[in-house]
Coordinates of C-alpha atoms (C1' of nucleotides) in Angstrom, one line a residue:
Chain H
X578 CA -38.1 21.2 5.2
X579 CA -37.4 18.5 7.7
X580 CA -36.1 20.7 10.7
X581 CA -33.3 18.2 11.2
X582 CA -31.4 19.4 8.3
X583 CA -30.3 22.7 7.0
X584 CA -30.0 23.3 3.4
X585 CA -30.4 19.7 2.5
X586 CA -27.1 18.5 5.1
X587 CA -28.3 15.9 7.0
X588 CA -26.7 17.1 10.8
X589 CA -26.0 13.4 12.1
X590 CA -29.0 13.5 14.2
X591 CA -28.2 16.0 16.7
X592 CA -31.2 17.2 16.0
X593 CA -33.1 14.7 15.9
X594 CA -35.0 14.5 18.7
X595 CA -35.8 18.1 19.1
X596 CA -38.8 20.2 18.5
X597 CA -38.8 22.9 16.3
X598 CA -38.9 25.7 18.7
X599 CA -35.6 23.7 20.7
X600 CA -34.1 23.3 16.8
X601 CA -35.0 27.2 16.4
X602 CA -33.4 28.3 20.2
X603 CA -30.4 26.0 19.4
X604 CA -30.1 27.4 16.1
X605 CA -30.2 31.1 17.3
X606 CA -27.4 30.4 19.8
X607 CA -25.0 29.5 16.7
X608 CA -23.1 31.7 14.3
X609 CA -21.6 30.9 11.0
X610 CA -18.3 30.6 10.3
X611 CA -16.8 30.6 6.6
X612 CA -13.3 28.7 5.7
X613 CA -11.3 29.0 2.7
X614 CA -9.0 26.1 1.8
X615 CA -5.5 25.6 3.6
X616 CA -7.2 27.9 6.7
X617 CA -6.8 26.7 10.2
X618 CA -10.4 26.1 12.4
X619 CA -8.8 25.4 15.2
X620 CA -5.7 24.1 16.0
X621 CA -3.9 21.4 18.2
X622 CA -3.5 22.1 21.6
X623 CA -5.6 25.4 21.9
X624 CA -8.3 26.0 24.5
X625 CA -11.2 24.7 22.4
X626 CA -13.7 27.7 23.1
X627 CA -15.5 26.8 20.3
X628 CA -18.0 23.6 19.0
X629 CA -19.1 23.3 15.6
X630 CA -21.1 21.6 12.6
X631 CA -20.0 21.3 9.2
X632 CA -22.5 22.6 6.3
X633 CA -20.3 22.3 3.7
X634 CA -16.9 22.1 2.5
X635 CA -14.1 19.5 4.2
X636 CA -11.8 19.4 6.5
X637 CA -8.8 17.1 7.6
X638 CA -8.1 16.6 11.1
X639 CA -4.5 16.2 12.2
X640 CA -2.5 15.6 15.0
X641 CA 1.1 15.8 15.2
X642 CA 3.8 13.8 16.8
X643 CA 6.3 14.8 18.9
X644 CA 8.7 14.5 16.0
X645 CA 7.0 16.4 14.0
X646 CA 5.2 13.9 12.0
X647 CA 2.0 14.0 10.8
X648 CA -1.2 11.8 10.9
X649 CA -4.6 12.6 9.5
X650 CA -7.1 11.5 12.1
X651 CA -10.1 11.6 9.6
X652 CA -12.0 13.9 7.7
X653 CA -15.1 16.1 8.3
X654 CA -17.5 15.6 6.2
X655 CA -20.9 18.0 5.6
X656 CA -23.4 17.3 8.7
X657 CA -20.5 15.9 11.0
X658 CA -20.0 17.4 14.4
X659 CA -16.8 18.4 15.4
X660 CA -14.4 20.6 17.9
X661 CA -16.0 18.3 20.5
X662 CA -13.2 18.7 22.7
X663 CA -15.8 18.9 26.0
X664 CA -17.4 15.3 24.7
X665 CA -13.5 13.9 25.6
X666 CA -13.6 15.9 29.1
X667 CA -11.1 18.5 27.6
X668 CA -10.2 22.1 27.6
X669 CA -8.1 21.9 24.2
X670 CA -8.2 20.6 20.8
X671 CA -6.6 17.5 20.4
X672 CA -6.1 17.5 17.0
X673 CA -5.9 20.5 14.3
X674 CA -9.1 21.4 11.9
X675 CA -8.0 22.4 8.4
X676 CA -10.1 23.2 5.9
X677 CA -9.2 21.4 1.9
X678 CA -12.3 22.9 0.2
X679 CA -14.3 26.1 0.8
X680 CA -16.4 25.5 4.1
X681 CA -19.0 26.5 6.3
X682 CA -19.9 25.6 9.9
X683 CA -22.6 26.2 12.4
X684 CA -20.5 27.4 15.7
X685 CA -21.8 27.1 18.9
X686 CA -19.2 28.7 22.1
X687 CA -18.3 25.7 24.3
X688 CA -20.2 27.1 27.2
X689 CA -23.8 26.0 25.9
X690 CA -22.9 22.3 25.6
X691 CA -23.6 21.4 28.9
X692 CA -26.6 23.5 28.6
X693 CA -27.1 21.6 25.2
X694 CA -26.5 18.2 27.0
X695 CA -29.1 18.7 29.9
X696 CA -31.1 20.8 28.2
X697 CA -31.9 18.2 24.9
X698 CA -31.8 14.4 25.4
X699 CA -31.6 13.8 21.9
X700 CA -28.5 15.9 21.8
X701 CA -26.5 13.9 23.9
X702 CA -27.7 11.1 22.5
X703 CA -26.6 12.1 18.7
X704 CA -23.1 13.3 20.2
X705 CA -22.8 9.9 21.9
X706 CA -23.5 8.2 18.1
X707 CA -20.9 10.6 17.0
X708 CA -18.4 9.1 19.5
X709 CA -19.6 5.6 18.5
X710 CA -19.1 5.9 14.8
X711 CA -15.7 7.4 16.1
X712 CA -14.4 4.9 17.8
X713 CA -15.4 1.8 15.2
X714 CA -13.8 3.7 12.9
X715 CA -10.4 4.5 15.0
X716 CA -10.7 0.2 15.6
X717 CA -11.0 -0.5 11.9
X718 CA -8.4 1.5 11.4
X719 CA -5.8 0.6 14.2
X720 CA -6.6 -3.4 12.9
X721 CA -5.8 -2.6 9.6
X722 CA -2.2 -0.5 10.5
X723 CA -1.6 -3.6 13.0
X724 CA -2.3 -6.2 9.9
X725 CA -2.8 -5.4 6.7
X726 CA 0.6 -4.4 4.4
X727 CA 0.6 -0.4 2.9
X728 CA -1.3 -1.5 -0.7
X729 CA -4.3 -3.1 1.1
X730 CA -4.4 -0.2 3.7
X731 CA -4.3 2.2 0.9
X732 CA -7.1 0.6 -0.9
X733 CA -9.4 0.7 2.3
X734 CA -8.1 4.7 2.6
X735 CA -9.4 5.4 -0.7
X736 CA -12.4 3.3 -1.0
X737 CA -13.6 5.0 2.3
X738 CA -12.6 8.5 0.7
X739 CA -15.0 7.8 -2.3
X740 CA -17.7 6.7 0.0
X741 CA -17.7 9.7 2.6
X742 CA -16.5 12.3 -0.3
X743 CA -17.4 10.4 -3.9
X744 CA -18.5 12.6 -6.3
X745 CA -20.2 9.7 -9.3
X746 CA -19.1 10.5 -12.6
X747 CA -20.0 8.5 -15.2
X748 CA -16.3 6.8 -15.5
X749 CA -16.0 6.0 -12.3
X750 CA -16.2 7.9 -8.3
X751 CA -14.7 11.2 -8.2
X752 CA -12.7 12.1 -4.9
X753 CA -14.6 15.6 -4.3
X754 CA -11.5 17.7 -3.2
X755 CA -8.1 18.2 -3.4
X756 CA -6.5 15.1 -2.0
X757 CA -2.1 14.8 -2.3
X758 CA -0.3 11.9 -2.1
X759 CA 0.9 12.7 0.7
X760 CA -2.4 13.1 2.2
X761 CA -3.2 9.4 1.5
X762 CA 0.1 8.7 2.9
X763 CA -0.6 10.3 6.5
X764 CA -3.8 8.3 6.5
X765 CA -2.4 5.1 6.0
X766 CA 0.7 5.7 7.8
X767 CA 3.2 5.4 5.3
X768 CA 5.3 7.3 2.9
X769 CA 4.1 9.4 -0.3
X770 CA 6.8 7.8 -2.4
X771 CA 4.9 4.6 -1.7
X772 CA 1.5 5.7 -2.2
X773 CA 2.8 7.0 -5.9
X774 CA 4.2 3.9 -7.0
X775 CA 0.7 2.1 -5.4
X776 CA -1.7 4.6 -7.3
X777 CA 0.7 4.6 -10.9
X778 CA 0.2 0.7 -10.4
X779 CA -3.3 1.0 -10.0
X780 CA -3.7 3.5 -12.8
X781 CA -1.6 0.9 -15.2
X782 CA -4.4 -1.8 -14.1
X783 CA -7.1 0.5 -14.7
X784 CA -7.8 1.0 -11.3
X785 CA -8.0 4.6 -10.9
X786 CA -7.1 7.4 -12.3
X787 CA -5.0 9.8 -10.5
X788 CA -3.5 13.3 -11.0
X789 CA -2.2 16.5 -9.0
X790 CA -4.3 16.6 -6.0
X791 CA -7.0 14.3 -8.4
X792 CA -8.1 11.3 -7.7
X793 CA -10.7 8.8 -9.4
X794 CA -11.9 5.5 -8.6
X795 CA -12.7 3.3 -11.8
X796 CA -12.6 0.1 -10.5
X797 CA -13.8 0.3 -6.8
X798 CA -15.2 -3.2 -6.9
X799 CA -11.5 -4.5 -7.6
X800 CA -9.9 -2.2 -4.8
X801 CA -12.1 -3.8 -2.5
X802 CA -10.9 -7.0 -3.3
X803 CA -7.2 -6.1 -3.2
X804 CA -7.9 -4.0 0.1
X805 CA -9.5 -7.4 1.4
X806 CA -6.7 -9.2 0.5
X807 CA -8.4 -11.5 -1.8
X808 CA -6.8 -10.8 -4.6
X809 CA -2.7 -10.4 -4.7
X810 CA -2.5 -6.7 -5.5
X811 CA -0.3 -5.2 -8.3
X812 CA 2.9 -3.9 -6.7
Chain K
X245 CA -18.5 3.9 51.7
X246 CA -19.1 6.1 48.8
X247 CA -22.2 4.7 46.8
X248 CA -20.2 5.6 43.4
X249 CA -18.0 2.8 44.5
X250 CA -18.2 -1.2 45.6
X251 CA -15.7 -2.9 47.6
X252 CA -13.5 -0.6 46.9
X253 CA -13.6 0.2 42.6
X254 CA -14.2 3.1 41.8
X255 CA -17.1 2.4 39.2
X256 CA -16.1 4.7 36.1
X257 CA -18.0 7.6 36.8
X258 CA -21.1 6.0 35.8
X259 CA -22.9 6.4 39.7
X260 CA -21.2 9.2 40.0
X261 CA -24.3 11.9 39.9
X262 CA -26.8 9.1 40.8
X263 CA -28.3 9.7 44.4
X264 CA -28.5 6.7 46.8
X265 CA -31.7 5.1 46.4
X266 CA -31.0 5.5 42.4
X267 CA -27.6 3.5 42.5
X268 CA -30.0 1.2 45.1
X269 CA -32.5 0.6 41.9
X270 CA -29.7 0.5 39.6
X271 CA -27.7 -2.7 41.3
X272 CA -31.1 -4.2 41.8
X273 CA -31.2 -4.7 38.0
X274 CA -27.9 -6.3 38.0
X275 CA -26.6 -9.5 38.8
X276 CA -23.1 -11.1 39.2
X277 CA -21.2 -13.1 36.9
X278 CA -17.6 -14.9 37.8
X279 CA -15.2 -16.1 35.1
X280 CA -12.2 -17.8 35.3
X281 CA -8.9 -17.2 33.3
X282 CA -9.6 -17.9 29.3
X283 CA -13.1 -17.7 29.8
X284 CA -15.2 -15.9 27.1
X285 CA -17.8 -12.6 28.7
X286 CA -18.7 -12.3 24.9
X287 CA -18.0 -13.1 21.4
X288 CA -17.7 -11.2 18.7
X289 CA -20.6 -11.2 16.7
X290 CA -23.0 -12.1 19.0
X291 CA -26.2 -10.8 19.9
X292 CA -25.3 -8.2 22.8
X293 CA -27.9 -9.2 25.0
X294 CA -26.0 -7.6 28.7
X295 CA -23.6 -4.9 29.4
X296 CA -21.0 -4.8 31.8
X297 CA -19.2 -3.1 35.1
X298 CA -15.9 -5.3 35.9
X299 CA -15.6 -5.6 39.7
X300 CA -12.4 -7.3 40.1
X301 CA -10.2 -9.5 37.5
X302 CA -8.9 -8.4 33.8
X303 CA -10.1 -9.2 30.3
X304 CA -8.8 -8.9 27.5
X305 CA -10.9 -7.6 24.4
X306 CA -9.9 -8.7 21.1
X307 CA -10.7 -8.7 17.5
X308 CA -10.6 -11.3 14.8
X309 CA -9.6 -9.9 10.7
X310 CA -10.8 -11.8 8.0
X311 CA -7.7 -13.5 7.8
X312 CA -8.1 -14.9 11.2
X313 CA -5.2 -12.4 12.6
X314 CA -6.4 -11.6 15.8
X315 CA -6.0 -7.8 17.2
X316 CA -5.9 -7.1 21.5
X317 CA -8.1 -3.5 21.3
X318 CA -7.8 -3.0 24.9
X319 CA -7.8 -4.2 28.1
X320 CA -10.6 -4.2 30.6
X321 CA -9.8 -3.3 34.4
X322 CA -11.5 -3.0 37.6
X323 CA -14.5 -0.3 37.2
X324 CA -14.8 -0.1 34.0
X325 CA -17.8 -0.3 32.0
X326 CA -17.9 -2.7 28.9
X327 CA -19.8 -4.6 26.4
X328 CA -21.8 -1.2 25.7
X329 CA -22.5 -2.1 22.2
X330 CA -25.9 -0.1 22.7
X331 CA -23.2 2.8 22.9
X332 CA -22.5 1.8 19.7
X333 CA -25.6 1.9 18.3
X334 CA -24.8 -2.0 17.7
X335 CA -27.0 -4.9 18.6
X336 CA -23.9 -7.5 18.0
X337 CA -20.5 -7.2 20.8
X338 CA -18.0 -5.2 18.0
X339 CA -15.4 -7.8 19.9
X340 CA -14.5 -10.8 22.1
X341 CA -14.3 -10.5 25.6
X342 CA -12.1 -12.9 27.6
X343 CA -10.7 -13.2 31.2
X344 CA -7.4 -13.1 31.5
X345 CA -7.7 -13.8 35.6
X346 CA -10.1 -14.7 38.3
X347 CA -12.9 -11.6 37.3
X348 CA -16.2 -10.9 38.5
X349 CA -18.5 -8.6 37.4
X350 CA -21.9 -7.1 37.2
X351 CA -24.4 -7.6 34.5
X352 CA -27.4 -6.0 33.2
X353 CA -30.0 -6.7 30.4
X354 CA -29.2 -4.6 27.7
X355 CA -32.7 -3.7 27.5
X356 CA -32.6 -1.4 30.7
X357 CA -29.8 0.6 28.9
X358 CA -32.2 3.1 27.4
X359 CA -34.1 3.1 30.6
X360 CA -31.1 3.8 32.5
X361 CA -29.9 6.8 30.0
X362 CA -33.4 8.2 30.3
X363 CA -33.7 8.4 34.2
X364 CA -30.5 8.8 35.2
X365 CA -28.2 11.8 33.6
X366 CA -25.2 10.5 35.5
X367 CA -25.3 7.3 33.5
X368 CA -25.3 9.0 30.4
X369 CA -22.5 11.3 30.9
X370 CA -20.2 8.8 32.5
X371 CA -21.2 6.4 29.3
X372 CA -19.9 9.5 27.3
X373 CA -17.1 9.8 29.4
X374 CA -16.4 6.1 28.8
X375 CA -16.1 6.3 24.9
X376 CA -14.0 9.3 25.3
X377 CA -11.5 7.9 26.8
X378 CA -11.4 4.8 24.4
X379 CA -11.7 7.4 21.7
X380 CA -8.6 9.4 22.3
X381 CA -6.5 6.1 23.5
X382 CA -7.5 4.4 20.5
X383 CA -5.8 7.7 18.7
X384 CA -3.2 7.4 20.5
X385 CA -2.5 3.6 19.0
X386 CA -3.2 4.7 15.7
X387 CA -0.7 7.1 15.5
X388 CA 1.8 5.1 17.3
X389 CA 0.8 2.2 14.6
X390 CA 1.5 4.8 11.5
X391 CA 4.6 6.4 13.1
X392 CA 6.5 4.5 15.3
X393 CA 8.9 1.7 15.1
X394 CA 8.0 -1.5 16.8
X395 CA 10.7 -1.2 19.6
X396 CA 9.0 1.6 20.5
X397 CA 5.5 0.6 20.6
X398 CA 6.4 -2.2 22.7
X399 CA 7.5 0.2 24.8
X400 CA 4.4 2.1 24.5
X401 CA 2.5 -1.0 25.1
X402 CA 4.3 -1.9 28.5
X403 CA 3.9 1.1 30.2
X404 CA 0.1 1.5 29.4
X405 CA -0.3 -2.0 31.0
X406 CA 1.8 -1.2 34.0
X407 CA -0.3 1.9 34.5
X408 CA -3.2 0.1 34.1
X409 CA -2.8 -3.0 35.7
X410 CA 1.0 -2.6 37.4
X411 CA 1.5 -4.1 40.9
X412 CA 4.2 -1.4 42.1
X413 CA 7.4 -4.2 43.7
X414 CA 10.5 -3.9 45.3
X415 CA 12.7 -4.5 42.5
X416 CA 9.7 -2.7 39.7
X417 CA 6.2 -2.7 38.6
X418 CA 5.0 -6.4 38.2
X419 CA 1.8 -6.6 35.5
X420 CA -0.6 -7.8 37.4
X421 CA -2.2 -10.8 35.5
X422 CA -0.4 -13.3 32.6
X423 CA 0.9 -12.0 29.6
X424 CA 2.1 -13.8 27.0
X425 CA 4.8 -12.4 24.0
X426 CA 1.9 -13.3 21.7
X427 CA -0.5 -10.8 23.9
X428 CA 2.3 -7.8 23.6
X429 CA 2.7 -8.4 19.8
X430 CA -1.1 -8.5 19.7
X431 CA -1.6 -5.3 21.3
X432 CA 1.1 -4.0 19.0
X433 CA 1.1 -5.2 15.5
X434 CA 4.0 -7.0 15.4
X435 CA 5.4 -10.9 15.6
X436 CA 5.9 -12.6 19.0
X437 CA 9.5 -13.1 17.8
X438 CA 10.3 -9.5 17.4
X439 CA 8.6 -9.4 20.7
X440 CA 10.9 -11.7 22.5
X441 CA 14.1 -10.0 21.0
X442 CA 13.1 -6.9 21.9
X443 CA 12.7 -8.1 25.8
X444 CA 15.6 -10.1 26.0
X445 CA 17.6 -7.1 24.6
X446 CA 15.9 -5.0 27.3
X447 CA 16.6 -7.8 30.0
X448 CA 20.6 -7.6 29.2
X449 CA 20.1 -3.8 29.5
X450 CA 17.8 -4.2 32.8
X451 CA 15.0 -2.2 32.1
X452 CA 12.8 -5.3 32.7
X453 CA 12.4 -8.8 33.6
X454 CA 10.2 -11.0 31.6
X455 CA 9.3 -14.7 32.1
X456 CA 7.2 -17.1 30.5
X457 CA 3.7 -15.3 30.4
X458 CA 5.5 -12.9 33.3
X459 CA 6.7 -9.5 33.0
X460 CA 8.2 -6.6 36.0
X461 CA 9.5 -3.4 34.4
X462 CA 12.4 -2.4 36.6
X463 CA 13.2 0.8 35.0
X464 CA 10.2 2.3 33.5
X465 CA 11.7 5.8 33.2
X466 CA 14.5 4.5 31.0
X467 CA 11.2 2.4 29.1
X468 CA 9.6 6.3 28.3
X469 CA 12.5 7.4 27.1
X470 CA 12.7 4.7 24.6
X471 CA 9.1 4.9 23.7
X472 CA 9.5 8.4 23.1
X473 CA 12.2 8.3 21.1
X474 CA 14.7 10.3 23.4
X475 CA 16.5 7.4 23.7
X476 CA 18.0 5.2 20.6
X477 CA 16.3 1.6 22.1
X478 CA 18.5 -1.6 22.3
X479 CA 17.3 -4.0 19.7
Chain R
dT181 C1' 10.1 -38.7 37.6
dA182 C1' 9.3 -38.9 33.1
dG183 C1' 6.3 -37.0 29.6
dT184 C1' 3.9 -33.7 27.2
dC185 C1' 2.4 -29.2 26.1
dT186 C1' 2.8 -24.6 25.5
dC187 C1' 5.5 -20.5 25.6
dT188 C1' 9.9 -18.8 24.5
dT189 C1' 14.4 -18.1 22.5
dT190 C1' 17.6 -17.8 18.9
dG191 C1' 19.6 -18.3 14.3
dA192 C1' 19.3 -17.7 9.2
dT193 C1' 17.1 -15.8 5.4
dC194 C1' 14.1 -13.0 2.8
dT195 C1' 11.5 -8.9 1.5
dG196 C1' 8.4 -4.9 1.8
dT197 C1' 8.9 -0.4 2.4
dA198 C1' 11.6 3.5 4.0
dG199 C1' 15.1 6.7 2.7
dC200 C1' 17.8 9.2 -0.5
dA201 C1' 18.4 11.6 -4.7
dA202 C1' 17.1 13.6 -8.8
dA203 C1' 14.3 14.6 -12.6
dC204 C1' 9.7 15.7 -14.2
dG205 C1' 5.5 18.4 -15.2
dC206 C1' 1.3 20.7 -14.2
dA207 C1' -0.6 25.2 -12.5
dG208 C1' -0.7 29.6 -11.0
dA209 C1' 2.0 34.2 -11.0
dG210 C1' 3.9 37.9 -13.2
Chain Z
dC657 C1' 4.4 33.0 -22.6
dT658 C1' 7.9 32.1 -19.5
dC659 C1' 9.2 31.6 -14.8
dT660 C1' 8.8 29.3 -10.6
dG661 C1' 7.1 26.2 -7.1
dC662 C1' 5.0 22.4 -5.5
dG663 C1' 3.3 17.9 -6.1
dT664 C1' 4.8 13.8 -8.3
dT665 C1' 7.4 10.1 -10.4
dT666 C1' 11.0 6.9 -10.5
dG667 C1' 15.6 4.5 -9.7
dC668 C1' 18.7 2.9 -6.3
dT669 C1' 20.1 1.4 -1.9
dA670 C1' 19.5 0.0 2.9
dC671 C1' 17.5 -2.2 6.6
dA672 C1' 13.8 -3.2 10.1
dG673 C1' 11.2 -6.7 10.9
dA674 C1' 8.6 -10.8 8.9
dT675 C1' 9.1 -15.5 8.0
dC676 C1' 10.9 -20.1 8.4
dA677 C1' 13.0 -23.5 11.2
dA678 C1' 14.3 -25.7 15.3
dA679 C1' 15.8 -26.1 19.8
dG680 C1' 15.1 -24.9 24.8
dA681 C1' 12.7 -24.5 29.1
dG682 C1' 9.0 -23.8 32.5
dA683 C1' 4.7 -25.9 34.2
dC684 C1' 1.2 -29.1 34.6
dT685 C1' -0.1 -34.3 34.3
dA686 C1' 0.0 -39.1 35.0

DNA sequence: TAGTCTCTTTGATCTGTAGCAAACGCAGAG
DNA sequence: CTCTGCGTTTGCTACAGATCAAAGAGACTA
């Protein structure tokens, strides 16, 4: 086994440039921690003590406004590194971890990252990529909430669901967890009521096909042109 | 003077752990490049062949959609480091870089980025530093894009420049370089229109003064009130 | 000083999407 | 198997803000 990945999870090449007694020390410094679905990681605002890898499972990131309102920053998806509050030159979480499906993460205490940093190049490094992938992500995003109308920002939200957490079935791409309207809603910044009348629009077109907490993509090829804006869309 | 800064900018953390004769090597690898207002650094798209420190002057970074729409992602000021698509892990500039005012800045080959991540820790950590900050302001837009209403936004948007580039007056904080309706809508996915009725209504209240490509916020507090929603707004 | 260009203002209209309200239905609990 | 709750659907209404249109006003040019 490649000693960059652990039970098959690629870990976003953190450990990539590390030999395998520096994978082994930095291995024996974590624990494992083990989340059922709905549980909090870590939460908003606490002193973030705590940096961590995901095996497996998902999470969804949130933050919440002053009004109460909530957005979903993104999703953690197996091999992501996340809780890296000391990456942003902070003390707490800015956003709250919550597990969707059942989880596990390698957990480092916050006090070896600098250790970490100085310590492995290639550590740095692959939490610097992290931050990169980040923050094109947070741009595509912001460009499409500054341009693109709900529908089209919906079809980029889902098609980017089925890529990060597609499950292929032989009918189409399976969304691999529990995923609520209203879920899709606070990632596209807009209301579940919407996001219904989007998705039972799309399911009449044979788009997808979408249930409680279910969601599959039939037709991502046409979702990509409607989330392009290339073709009208059906609403 | 303090080598971590050069005539008078503080330089972004990026000398900050570097010893003398190390900042010595480091601006003997860089040279100095002057634009003048509308000038592009970079385009989008192209090769990213240097990265940047800005010395003096502003630019304005923007994206283009598909559509031609064009999105302002941020603003470049005085000390701080830009064009890092190596960051990125990118080899084309994500975006198009263009002065806004008389700017200067300095300019290395991207090819002694590695080089300068390798020998120099400080770099490293005050490129990290860099991205954080972009990475939790960019947040911050996106959940301003998904929840807020325009007015506020704009008021959002208006403050962030004044803190960023706001010439403290008699009579208010001036934004220090021109800014056009069409910039503020830009930075805040709306219409220049909505724009212009927004600061005319916030003229007749005096919270600002605006002017063709001009703008002096006379009552900022009442400005973060609005943006926050304490306050009902005037449009 | 007139002329032109670009940025800005303002009015009138149109519409996408939020907000409200209520019914529906699947899924787990007892 | 029924009860109960939460996620969902759907109709109706309201309005923020886009779009269309056109005039106004600084600022630079000849």
């Amino acid at each position: 086994m490649n000693r960059s990945e652990l039970g098959g999870v690629r870990l976003q090449g953190v450990f990539e440039n590390l030999s395998d007694q520096q994978v082994d020390a930095v291995l024996a410094a974590a624990i494992v921690r083990r989340h059922e679905p709905g549980e909090v990681v870590f939460e908003q605002g606490e002193e973030a003590s705590w940096f961590f890898i995901l095996l497996f499972g998902r999470l969804r990131v949130t933050q919440v406004t002053a009004e109460g309102q909530q957005v979903i920053v993104r999703m953690v998806n197996p091999g992501d590194l996340f809780g890296i509050a000391k990456a942003l030159n902070r003390t707490d979480y800015p956003g709250t971890a919550t597990a969707v499906s059942a989880s596990a993460a390698l957990v480092w205490p916050m006090s070896v990252w600098s250790d970490f940093v100085a310590q492995y190049p290639g550590f740095a490094q692959g939490a610097m990529e992290t931050m990169g992938i980040r923050l094109q992500e947070a741009h595509t995003r912001m460009r499409e909430l500054a341009t693109e109308e709900v529908e089209r920002r919906v079809a980029h939200a889902v098609l980017r669901l089925g890529n990060q957490a597609g499950k292929k079935e032989k009918d189409g791409i399976r969304i691999d967890f529990p995923i609520s309207k209203q879920d899709i809603a606070e990632m596209t910044g807009t209301t579940l009521h919407t996001v219904s009348r989007i998705l039972t629009a799309w399911e009449n077109g044979g788009l997808v096909v979408s249930g409680r907490q279910k969601l599959l993509l039939t037709d991502p090829h046409r979702l990509l042109l409607i989330g392009d804006g290339v073709v009208p869309g059906l609403l």
